[in-house]
Tab-separated table of C-alpha atoms and ligand atoms in Angstrom:
chain	number	residue	atom	x	y	z
A	157	MET	CA	13.320	-12.247	88.297
A	158	SER	CA	15.573	-13.425	85.491
A	159	GLU	CA	14.858	-16.882	84.018
A	160	SER	CA	16.463	-16.784	80.573
A	161	LYS	CA	19.795	-15.111	79.727
A	162	LEU	CA	18.248	-12.178	77.912
A	163	THR	CA	17.260	-9.500	80.408
A	164	LEU	CA	14.488	-6.966	80.191
A	165	ASP	CA	17.132	-4.254	80.723
A	166	THR	CA	18.837	-5.255	77.451
A	167	ILE	CA	15.497	-4.964	75.655
A	168	SER	CA	14.424	-1.695	77.267
A	169	SER	CA	17.782	-0.002	76.625
A	170	LEU	CA	17.764	-1.148	72.982
A	171	ALA	CA	14.163	0.088	72.704
A	172	LYS	CA	15.168	3.480	74.062
A	173	ARG	CA	18.446	3.794	72.126
A	174	ARG	CA	16.853	3.005	68.807
A	175	GLY	CA	13.668	4.990	69.218
A	176	PHE	CA	11.114	2.275	69.869
A	177	ILE	CA	9.879	3.108	73.361
A	178	PHE	CA	10.614	5.856	75.915
A	179	GLN	CA	9.389	6.626	79.397
A	180	SER	CA	6.495	9.102	79.303
A	181	SER	CA	7.281	12.698	80.417
A	182	GLU	CA	10.906	11.747	81.009
A	183	ILE	CA	12.102	15.359	81.362
A	184	TYR	CA	9.896	15.602	84.485
A	185	GLY	CA	11.244	12.374	85.933
A	186	GLY	CA	8.779	10.127	84.117
A	187	LEU	CA	5.361	8.755	85.041
A	188	ALA	CA	5.326	5.153	86.236
A	189	SER	CA	3.901	2.606	83.799
A	190	CYS	CA	3.199	5.141	81.054
A	191	TRP	CA	5.186	4.890	77.832
A	192	ASP	CA	5.737	6.790	74.605
A	193	PHE	CA	6.352	5.047	71.309
A	194	GLY	CA	9.027	6.670	69.138
A	195	PRO	CA	9.353	6.638	65.343
A	196	LEU	CA	10.121	2.903	65.140
A	197	GLY	CA	7.836	1.939	68.012
A	198	VAL	CA	4.804	3.468	66.363
A	199	GLU	CA	5.580	1.661	63.085
A	200	LEU	CA	5.942	-1.629	64.956
A	201	LYS	CA	2.727	-1.018	66.884
A	202	ASN	CA	0.855	-0.110	63.690
A	203	ASN	CA	2.130	-3.295	62.037
A	204	VAL	CA	0.906	-5.435	64.954
A	205	LYS	CA	-2.498	-3.733	64.922
A	206	GLY	CA	-2.712	-3.906	61.128
A	207	LEU	CA	-1.988	-7.633	61.157
A	208	TRP	CA	-4.588	-8.245	63.849
A	209	TRP	CA	-7.184	-6.230	61.918
A	210	LYS	CA	-6.367	-8.077	58.709
A	211	HIS	CA	-6.758	-11.517	60.312
A	212	MET	CA	-9.670	-10.744	62.635
A	213	VAL	CA	-11.745	-8.396	60.449
A	214	ARG	CA	-10.679	-7.894	56.854
A	215	MET	CA	-10.174	-11.524	55.886
A	216	ARG	CA	-13.318	-12.765	57.633
A	217	ASP	CA	-16.890	-12.446	56.425
A	218	ASP	CA	-18.308	-13.073	59.883
A	219	ILE	CA	-16.569	-10.273	61.838
A	220	VAL	CA	-17.016	-6.506	61.485
A	221	GLY	CA	-15.067	-3.664	63.076
A	222	MET	CA	-16.012	-0.667	65.173
A	223	ASP	CA	-14.420	2.060	67.286
A	224	SER	CA	-16.303	3.027	70.416
A	225	SER	CA	-15.758	5.952	72.754
A	226	ILE	CA	-13.319	5.653	75.654
A	227	LEU	CA	-15.687	7.577	77.936
A	228	MET	CA	-18.989	5.809	78.470
A	229	HIS	CA	-22.059	6.223	80.656
A	230	PRO	CA	-21.035	5.291	84.227
A	231	ASP	CA	-23.827	2.713	84.476
A	232	VAL	CA	-21.967	0.617	81.870
A	233	TRP	CA	-19.347	-0.147	84.528
A	234	VAL	CA	-21.945	-0.924	87.151
A	235	ALA	CA	-23.617	-3.385	84.767
A	236	SER	CA	-20.304	-4.970	83.720
A	237	GLY	CA	-19.406	-5.617	87.367
A	238	HIS	CA	-16.306	-3.386	87.317
A	239	VAL	CA	-17.538	-0.853	89.883
A	240	GLY	CA	-18.256	-3.662	92.333
A	241	ALA	CA	-15.490	-6.126	91.562
A	242	PHE	CA	-12.567	-4.618	89.613
A	243	HIS	CA	-10.024	-4.114	92.364
A	244	ASP	CA	-6.782	-5.471	93.774
A	245	MET	CA	-6.246	-6.336	97.423
A	246	LEU	CA	-3.276	-4.281	98.650
A	247	ILE	CA	-1.101	-4.593	101.726
A	248	ASP	CA	1.770	-2.471	103.063
A	249	CYS	CA	4.997	-4.096	104.189
A	250	LEU	CA	5.542	-3.003	107.822
A	251	ASN	CA	9.316	-3.163	107.337
A	252	CYS	CA	10.006	-1.210	104.106
A	253	LYS	CA	6.543	0.381	103.678
A	254	THR	CA	6.241	-0.897	100.093
A	255	ARG	CA	2.646	-1.310	98.919
A	256	VAL	CA	2.147	-4.638	97.140
A	257	ARG	CA	-0.666	-6.724	95.726
A	258	GLU	CA	-1.487	-9.468	98.184
A	259	ASP	CA	-1.313	-12.009	95.335
A	260	HIS	CA	2.183	-10.760	94.347
A	261	LEU	CA	3.938	-11.777	97.602
A	262	GLU	CA	6.852	-14.139	97.062
A	263	ASN	CA	6.273	-17.153	99.337
A	264	GLY	CA	4.396	-14.900	101.738
A	265	LYS	CA	7.285	-12.394	101.829
A	266	CYS	CA	7.637	-8.798	100.611
A	267	PRO	CA	9.217	-8.909	97.103
A	268	ARG	CA	11.328	-5.835	97.959
A	269	CYS	CA	12.813	-6.529	101.409
A	270	GLY	CA	11.724	-10.069	102.284
A	271	GLY	CA	9.724	-8.820	105.295
A	272	SER	CA	6.791	-10.909	106.456
A	273	GLU	CA	4.631	-8.497	108.453
A	274	PHE	CA	1.933	-6.544	106.660
A	275	THR	CA	-1.064	-4.284	107.240
A	276	GLU	CA	-4.586	-5.677	106.753
A	277	PRO	CA	-5.520	-5.949	103.020
A	278	LYS	CA	-7.395	-2.972	101.542
A	279	LYS	CA	-9.456	-2.810	98.345
A	280	PHE	CA	-7.955	-0.670	95.585
A	281	GLN	CA	-10.203	0.264	92.626
A	282	LEU	CA	-8.337	-0.308	89.350
A	283	MET	CA	-10.421	2.047	87.201
A	284	PHE	CA	-9.376	5.681	86.799
A	285	LYS	CA	-12.134	8.059	87.811
A	286	THR	CA	-12.650	11.469	86.216
A	287	GLN	CA	-15.430	14.001	85.823
A	288	ALA	CA	-17.449	15.132	82.820
A	289	GLY	CA	-19.059	18.586	82.670
A	290	ALA	CA	-17.823	22.083	83.468
A	291	THR	CA	-20.005	23.329	86.333
A	292	GLU	CA	-19.748	22.124	89.930
A	293	THR	CA	-23.442	21.163	90.003
A	294	GLY	CA	-23.537	19.601	86.552
A	295	LYS	CA	-20.473	17.379	86.997
A	296	MET	CA	-20.785	13.642	86.594
A	297	ASP	CA	-18.287	11.034	87.799
A	298	ILE	CA	-17.184	8.838	84.942
A	299	TRP	CA	-14.493	6.211	84.397
A	300	LEU	CA	-11.758	5.717	81.823
A	301	ARG	CA	-12.616	2.343	80.313
A	302	PRO	CA	-10.559	-0.552	81.687
A	303	GLU	CA	-11.405	-2.791	78.691
A	304	THR	CA	-12.676	-2.052	75.182
A	305	CYS	CA	-15.243	-4.837	74.958
A	306	GLN	CA	-18.050	-3.056	76.838
A	307	GLY	CA	-18.332	-0.603	73.919
A	308	ILE	CA	-19.011	-3.607	71.719
A	309	PHE	CA	-21.653	-5.086	74.036
A	310	VAL	CA	-23.652	-1.881	74.421
A	311	ASP	CA	-23.632	-1.320	70.619
A	312	PHE	CA	-24.367	-4.956	69.741
A	313	LYS	CA	-27.902	-4.327	68.436
A	314	GLN	CA	-26.943	-1.272	66.357
A	315	VAL	CA	-23.909	-2.907	64.756
A	316	GLN	CA	-25.862	-6.087	64.056
A	317	ALA	CA	-28.640	-4.099	62.369
A	318	VAL	CA	-26.443	-1.819	60.258
A	319	SER	CA	-24.070	-4.567	59.155
A	320	ARG	CA	-27.006	-6.942	58.394
A	321	LYS	CA	-25.081	-9.788	60.022
A	322	LYS	CA	-26.809	-12.840	61.387
A	323	VAL	CA	-25.699	-14.585	64.573
A	324	PRO	CA	-23.121	-16.174	64.633
A	325	PHE	CA	-20.973	-13.131	63.903
A	326	GLY	CA	-18.362	-11.032	65.693
A	327	ILE	CA	-17.504	-7.393	66.391
A	328	ALA	CA	-13.882	-6.317	66.771
A	329	GLN	CA	-12.149	-3.177	67.953
A	330	ILE	CA	-8.719	-1.856	68.828
A	331	GLY	CA	-8.438	0.953	71.340
A	332	LYS	CA	-7.010	2.420	74.506
A	333	ALA	CA	-7.790	1.017	77.938
A	334	PHE	CA	-6.690	2.323	81.341
A	335	ARG	CA	-5.979	0.518	84.599
A	336	ASN	CA	-4.515	2.028	87.728
A	337	GLU	CA	-2.076	-0.882	88.104
A	338	VAL	CA	-0.224	-1.182	91.390
A	339	THR	CA	2.698	-3.266	90.176
A	340	THR	CA	4.634	-1.055	87.814
A	341	LYS	CA	7.772	-2.993	86.899
A	342	SER	CA	8.244	-5.175	83.791
A	343	PHE	CA	8.639	-2.320	81.263
A	344	ILE	CA	5.556	-2.041	78.984
A	345	PHE	CA	4.206	-5.449	80.078
A	346	ARG	CA	1.926	-3.905	82.696
A	347	SER	CA	1.066	-0.326	81.724
A	348	ARG	CA	-1.507	2.039	83.158
A	349	GLU	CA	-2.502	3.185	79.677
A	350	PHE	CA	-2.438	0.516	76.987
A	351	GLU	CA	-4.269	-0.712	73.903
A	352	GLN	CA	-6.405	-3.785	73.563
A	353	MET	CA	-7.365	-5.727	70.444
A	354	GLU	CA	-10.661	-7.381	71.366
A	355	MET	CA	-13.199	-9.400	69.427
A	356	GLU	CA	-16.587	-10.478	70.766
A	357	PHE	CA	-18.192	-13.300	68.803
A	358	PHE	CA	-21.958	-13.648	69.302
A	359	CYS	CA	-23.398	-17.144	68.886
A	360	SER	CA	-26.017	-19.478	70.301
A	361	GLU	CA	-25.324	-21.321	73.547
A	362	ALA	CA	-25.344	-24.621	71.623
A	363	GLU	CA	-22.506	-23.451	69.331
A	364	ALA	CA	-20.406	-21.673	71.977
A	365	ASP	CA	-18.001	-24.537	72.738
A	366	GLU	CA	-17.240	-25.053	69.050
A	367	TRP	CA	-16.500	-21.348	68.461
A	368	TYR	CA	-14.351	-21.255	71.602
A	369	GLU	CA	-12.164	-24.034	70.168
A	370	HIS	CA	-12.108	-22.310	66.763
A	371	PHE	CA	-10.855	-19.008	68.171
A	372	LYS	CA	-8.294	-20.692	70.438
A	373	GLN	CA	-6.693	-22.134	67.323
A	374	GLU	CA	-7.003	-18.910	65.322
A	375	ARG	CA	-5.296	-16.874	67.985
A	376	TRP	CA	-2.474	-19.397	68.485
A	377	ASN	CA	-1.872	-19.364	64.727
A	378	PHE	CA	-1.773	-15.562	64.729
A	379	TYR	CA	1.262	-15.475	67.023
A	380	LEU	CA	3.012	-18.182	65.011
A	381	ASN	CA	2.245	-17.135	61.450
A	382	ALA	CA	1.415	-13.418	61.489
A	383	LEU	CA	3.874	-12.241	64.176
A	384	GLY	CA	6.362	-15.085	63.561
A	385	ILE	CA	6.844	-15.932	67.268
A	386	HIS	CA	8.843	-19.092	68.089
A	387	GLU	CA	6.379	-21.799	69.122
A	388	GLU	CA	8.574	-23.033	71.996
A	389	ASN	CA	8.093	-19.626	73.644
A	390	LEU	CA	4.300	-19.964	73.717
A	391	LYS	CA	2.066	-22.103	75.880
A	392	TRP	CA	-1.552	-22.443	76.969
A	393	GLU	CA	-2.774	-21.873	80.494
A	394	PRO	CA	-6.381	-22.829	81.123
A	395	HIS	CA	-8.040	-21.048	84.069
A	396	ALA	CA	-9.045	-23.399	86.865
A	397	GLU	CA	-12.817	-23.448	87.386
A	398	ASP	CA	-12.560	-21.771	90.798
A	399	ALA	CA	-10.335	-18.991	89.365
A	400	LEU	CA	-12.630	-17.981	86.485
A	401	ALA	CA	-13.647	-14.319	86.128
A	402	HIS	CA	-17.177	-13.549	87.335
A	403	TYR	CA	-18.499	-13.569	83.745
A	404	ALA	CA	-16.744	-16.636	82.317
A	405	LYS	CA	-17.723	-20.267	81.833
A	406	ALA	CA	-14.332	-21.222	80.373
A	407	ALA	CA	-11.106	-19.285	79.843
A	408	VAL	CA	-7.621	-19.957	78.614
A	409	ASP	CA	-4.594	-17.668	78.341
A	410	ILE	CA	-1.801	-17.745	75.812
A	411	LEU	CA	1.457	-17.270	77.705
A	412	TYR	CA	4.846	-16.125	76.418
A	413	HIS	CA	8.214	-17.000	77.925
A	414	PHE	CA	9.396	-13.512	78.924
A	415	PRO	CA	12.836	-12.932	80.520
A	416	PHE	CA	10.883	-12.624	83.815
A	417	GLY	CA	8.936	-15.873	83.380
A	418	TRP	CA	5.806	-17.188	81.644
A	419	GLN	CA	3.158	-14.457	81.456
A	420	GLU	CA	-0.183	-13.847	79.748
A	421	ILE	CA	-0.319	-12.129	76.369
A	422	GLU	CA	-3.922	-12.947	75.427
A	423	GLY	CA	-7.067	-14.412	76.934
A	424	ILE	CA	-9.788	-16.387	75.157
A	425	HIS	CA	-13.008	-16.505	77.164
A	426	ASN	CA	-16.443	-17.991	76.947
A	427	ARG	CA	-18.335	-15.054	78.533
A	428	THR	CA	-21.740	-16.768	78.270
A	429	ASP	CA	-24.676	-14.319	77.989
A	430	PHE	CA	-23.435	-12.469	81.093
A	431	ASP	CA	-22.711	-9.095	79.464
A	432	LEU	CA	-25.780	-8.724	77.269
A	433	LYS	CA	-28.004	-9.888	80.144
A	434	ALA	CA	-26.378	-7.373	82.493
A	435	HIS	CA	-26.903	-4.519	80.018
A	436	ILE	CA	-30.526	-5.545	79.426
A	437	GLU	CA	-31.090	-5.480	83.165
A	438	HIS	CA	-29.377	-2.122	83.806
A	439	SER	CA	-30.464	-0.208	80.694
A	440	GLY	CA	-33.952	-1.695	80.409
A	441	LYS	CA	-33.353	-2.069	76.638
A	442	ASP	CA	-34.108	-5.215	74.688
A	443	MET	CA	-30.883	-6.724	73.367
A	444	THR	CA	-32.249	-10.128	72.431
A	445	TYR	CA	-31.536	-11.412	68.945
A	446	HIS	CA	-34.365	-12.507	66.689
A	447	ASP	CA	-33.358	-15.454	64.513
A	448	GLN	CA	-35.804	-14.961	61.650
A	449	ASP	CA	-34.979	-18.283	59.975
A	450	LYS	CA	-35.921	-20.278	63.075
A	451	ASN	CA	-38.326	-17.659	64.415
A	452	GLU	CA	-36.542	-17.767	67.759
A	453	LYS	CA	-35.546	-14.992	70.171
A	454	PHE	CA	-32.523	-15.434	72.411
A	455	ILE	CA	-29.687	-13.624	74.168
A	456	PRO	CA	-26.501	-14.581	72.333
A	457	TRP	CA	-23.512	-16.098	74.122
A	458	VAL	CA	-20.121	-14.512	73.575
A	459	ILE	CA	-16.681	-15.907	72.818
A	460	GLU	CA	-14.068	-13.246	73.430
A	461	THR	CA	-10.480	-12.952	72.244
A	462	SER	CA	-8.633	-10.217	74.141
A	463	ALA	CA	-5.018	-9.261	73.415
A	464	GLY	CA	-2.823	-6.369	74.524
A	465	VAL	CA	-1.019	-4.402	71.798
A	466	GLU	CA	1.931	-3.509	74.065
A	467	ARG	CA	2.399	-7.153	75.049
A	468	SER	CA	2.503	-8.213	71.380
A	469	VAL	CA	4.990	-5.413	70.675
A	470	LEU	CA	7.187	-6.505	73.596
A	471	VAL	CA	6.965	-10.161	72.571
A	472	SER	CA	7.875	-9.256	68.972
A	473	ILE	CA	11.021	-7.442	70.129
A	474	ILE	CA	12.107	-10.074	72.677
A	475	ASP	CA	11.449	-12.977	70.319
A	476	ALA	CA	13.404	-11.288	67.511
A	477	TYR	CA	16.444	-10.376	69.623
A	478	ALA	CA	19.622	-12.200	68.587
A	479	GLU	CA	23.380	-11.858	68.929
A	480	ASP	CA	25.928	-13.350	66.534
A	481	GLU	CA	29.374	-12.753	65.073
A	482	ILE	CA	30.106	-11.625	61.528
A	483	GLY	CA	33.717	-11.668	60.346
A	484	GLY	CA	34.952	-11.726	63.943
A	485	GLU	CA	32.761	-8.754	64.869
A	486	LYS	CA	29.904	-9.156	67.346
A	487	ARG	CA	26.526	-7.778	66.379
A	488	ASN	CA	23.106	-7.721	67.945
A	489	LEU	CA	20.079	-7.726	65.722
A	490	LEU	CA	16.312	-7.996	65.685
A	491	LYS	CA	15.211	-10.845	63.436
A	492	PHE	CA	11.698	-9.466	63.044
A	493	HIS	CA	9.244	-11.370	60.908
A	494	ARG	CA	8.952	-9.427	57.647
A	495	HIS	CA	5.300	-8.520	58.480
A	496	VAL	CA	6.325	-6.928	61.748
A	497	ALA	CA	9.606	-5.164	60.885
A	498	PRO	CA	9.114	-1.394	61.319
A	499	VAL	CA	11.469	-0.599	58.431
A	500	LYS	CA	11.378	-3.038	55.530
A	501	VAL	CA	14.144	-1.680	53.309
A	502	ALA	CA	17.097	0.697	53.710
A	503	VAL	CA	18.669	2.362	50.682
A	504	PHE	CA	22.310	3.479	50.790
A	505	PRO	CA	24.328	5.352	48.208
A	506	LEU	CA	27.860	4.017	48.821
A	507	GLN	CA	29.116	7.597	49.156
A	508	LYS	CA	27.520	11.040	49.334
A	509	LYS	CA	28.555	11.781	45.717
A	510	ALA	CA	25.819	13.358	43.598
A	511	ASP	CA	25.888	10.753	40.783
A	512	LEU	CA	25.222	7.920	43.279
A	513	GLN	CA	22.434	9.856	45.007
A	514	GLU	CA	20.829	10.603	41.636
A	515	VAL	CA	20.197	6.855	41.323
A	516	ALA	CA	19.610	6.015	44.994
A	517	LYS	CA	17.075	8.771	45.788
A	518	PRO	CA	14.528	7.883	43.036
A	519	LEU	CA	14.853	4.192	43.936
A	520	TYR	CA	14.170	5.048	47.606
A	521	LYS	CA	11.173	7.218	46.628
A	522	ALA	CA	9.735	4.404	44.490
A	523	LEU	CA	10.124	1.835	47.296
A	524	GLN	CA	8.496	4.216	49.798
A	525	GLU	CA	5.268	3.894	47.826
A	526	ARG	CA	5.016	0.334	49.135
A	527	TRP	CA	7.012	0.081	52.349
A	528	ASN	CA	8.393	2.070	55.236
A	529	CYS	CA	12.002	2.652	54.106
A	530	GLN	CA	15.049	4.524	55.352
A	531	TYR	CA	17.663	6.418	53.348
A	532	ASP	CA	21.082	6.570	54.972
A	533	VAL	CA	24.256	8.222	53.715
A	534	ALA	CA	26.058	8.637	57.060
A	535	GLY	CA	29.097	6.560	58.027
A	536	ASN	CA	30.818	3.625	56.407
A	537	ILE	CA	28.688	0.899	54.880
A	538	GLY	CA	29.457	-1.604	57.674
A	539	ARG	CA	28.194	0.803	60.295
A	540	ARG	CA	25.049	1.478	58.268
A	541	TYR	CA	24.384	-2.273	58.063
A	542	ARG	CA	24.775	-2.595	61.867
A	543	ARG	CA	22.313	0.235	62.449
A	544	GLN	CA	19.717	-1.493	60.266
A	545	ASP	CA	20.411	-4.916	61.847
A	546	GLU	CA	19.770	-3.480	65.267
A	547	ILE	CA	16.340	-2.165	64.268
A	548	GLY	CA	15.520	-5.339	62.321
A	549	THR	CA	15.406	-4.096	58.713
A	550	PRO	CA	15.212	-7.223	56.516
A	551	TYR	CA	16.962	-5.785	53.415
A	552	CYS	CA	19.566	-3.114	52.644
A	553	VAL	CA	20.036	-1.935	49.064
A	554	THR	CA	23.355	-0.322	48.122
A	555	VAL	CA	23.935	1.836	45.080
A	556	ASP	CA	27.671	1.766	44.246
A	557	PHE	CA	29.943	2.912	41.416
A	558	ASP	CA	29.258	-0.276	39.407
A	559	THR	CA	25.564	0.651	39.475
A	560	LEU	CA	26.358	3.601	37.224
A	561	GLU	CA	27.774	1.152	34.655
A	562	ASP	CA	25.762	-2.059	34.992
A	563	LYS	CA	22.452	-0.631	36.309
A	564	SER	CA	22.469	-3.166	39.189
A	565	VAL	CA	22.485	-2.819	42.975
A	566	THR	CA	23.554	-5.003	45.897
A	567	ILE	CA	20.835	-6.304	48.214
A	568	ARG	CA	21.956	-7.619	51.588
A	569	ASP	CA	19.922	-10.004	53.740
A	570	ARG	CA	19.793	-9.084	57.464
A	571	ASP	CA	19.910	-12.633	58.867
A	572	THR	CA	22.408	-14.348	56.564
A	573	THR	CA	24.284	-11.153	55.541
A	574	GLU	CA	24.418	-12.695	52.058
A	575	GLN	CA	24.506	-10.216	49.198
A	576	VAL	CA	23.033	-10.546	45.728
A	577	ARG	CA	23.336	-8.348	42.684
A	578	ILE	CA	19.946	-7.365	41.228
A	579	ALA	CA	19.102	-5.228	38.181
A	580	LEU	CA	17.780	-1.809	39.201
A	581	ASP	CA	14.492	-2.319	37.388
A	582	GLN	CA	13.991	-5.678	39.183
A	583	VAL	CA	14.555	-4.422	42.749
A	584	GLU	CA	10.917	-3.734	43.546
A	585	SER	CA	9.613	-7.079	42.255
A	586	TRP	CA	12.508	-8.946	43.969
A	587	LEU	CA	11.588	-7.329	47.292
A	588	LEU	CA	7.868	-7.803	46.711
A	589	GLU	CA	8.372	-11.557	46.424
A	590	ARG	CA	10.171	-11.645	49.764
A	591	LEU	CA	8.338	-9.014	51.803
B	868	LIG	N1	-12.096	-7.984	78.169
B	868	LIG	C1	-11.314	-8.937	78.847
B	868	LIG	C2	-10.084	-8.396	79.410
B	868	LIG	O1	-9.848	-7.216	79.428
B	868	LIG	P1	-7.863	-9.111	80.604
B	868	LIG	O2	-7.260	-10.475	80.792
B	868	LIG	O3	-8.041	-8.255	81.812
B	868	LIG	O4	-9.254	-9.375	79.878
B	868	LIG	C3	-6.833	-8.823	78.236
B	868	LIG	O5	-7.009	-8.320	79.532
B	868	LIG	C4	-5.441	-8.521	77.697
B	868	LIG	O6	-5.175	-7.136	77.817
B	868	LIG	C5	-4.325	-9.213	78.471
B	868	LIG	O7	-4.106	-10.524	77.995
B	868	LIG	C6	-3.151	-8.319	78.155
B	868	LIG	O8	-2.584	-8.654	76.909
B	868	LIG	C7	-3.790	-6.945	78.044
B	868	LIG	N2	-3.605	-6.191	79.311
B	868	LIG	C8	-4.364	-6.240	80.423
B	868	LIG	N3	-3.899	-5.401	81.363
B	868	LIG	C9	-2.808	-4.801	80.845
B	868	LIG	C10	-1.872	-3.827	81.309
B	868	LIG	N4	-1.989	-3.271	82.506
B	868	LIG	N5	-0.863	-3.448	80.491
B	868	LIG	C11	-0.735	-3.983	79.253
B	868	LIG	N6	-1.589	-4.902	78.758
B	868	LIG	C12	-2.607	-5.320	79.518
């Protein structure tokens, strides 16, 4: 499984130790492929989602946001093709009885025991089924959504009308999705409950190829510039024509070089007019777009960008992980991009003494107005630095005895460990320039 030196175990134990990510319901033995995000994990996740929203919605005039319901009318999933086609083919190893996806065999052998005899493949529906309604007779079978985009398609006409957008324009949303995944290793990479950040861009068929290229570039740039991922760890993987999803005319994935190999973190798809057509057919409602300038009616084509929040979180942690040596002492740190770092600044009074805290506390409170900060008085200063390095805090500010005289503090840089002396009343603007 391991390709690069860094293992997923190193990442998952750091994530647990420092409060990023824990196993769900751990006191009951855990629930496979379900994860809880701790105090730092939720900050990191919110930063990833905030950056996506900023780049895909807030800074664009041609994309609007929405938040649709997780539970939808069951016919949505018939129209989308999920009831008929969203399944894995599973086989049981006759030797060790492990159930595996047929497409996850390793050279035709069981990945657990190496056995090569299996049961016949069986279809396994990936959507979670539940029931709505309280009475036995009034109950209705419904599904937990396996992707967020169908909420966008079924609301296309309403959102277009209320936002007064003309095609070409896009609708974006971030939300939970659920898949009853069979393969449950790889930490949060493949979860049963996860979040997607999806954008559906509606355009004419004639413009679809151009928008597809545009969004490919936008999404690549997002990983480089917004999340600060190293470019050598990213690559494209176009889908072969015979491997395209039932709705797609063209599709490409962005892959990341995980410790367990190159894997998908986002897909960019040309979904044609498949989804709107399917919903017109199943709902009987008119979802055609009327281009008033050209006096033309048509069903828009869709370019989709679809990314998983958990995968971006995992990539951010793995890509930031580093080990080095400072003054003969080994340290491990997370060199998070400043946009992504869950804590931006830590404030330390050198000692617990009241006169130092009288300066440090108000400074901390002022910085909290802008950034997620931590205040730490416990342990020697070296240990406090290590704690912040390990969670990826870019700057530590120390209030010492000189501060009481010269009204200056020491600011230490996480990556270089260099320290500078800055006047107390300049700290906020100094940090603002760099964060
Ligand atoms: N609407 C298109 C769609 O859902 P997908 O390739 O099935 O396409 C898109 O999923 C993205 O969602 C993936 O690139 C991945 O980042 C994320 N994703 C899918 N299944 C996931 C899972 N089980 N756990 C975590 N993320 C997942």
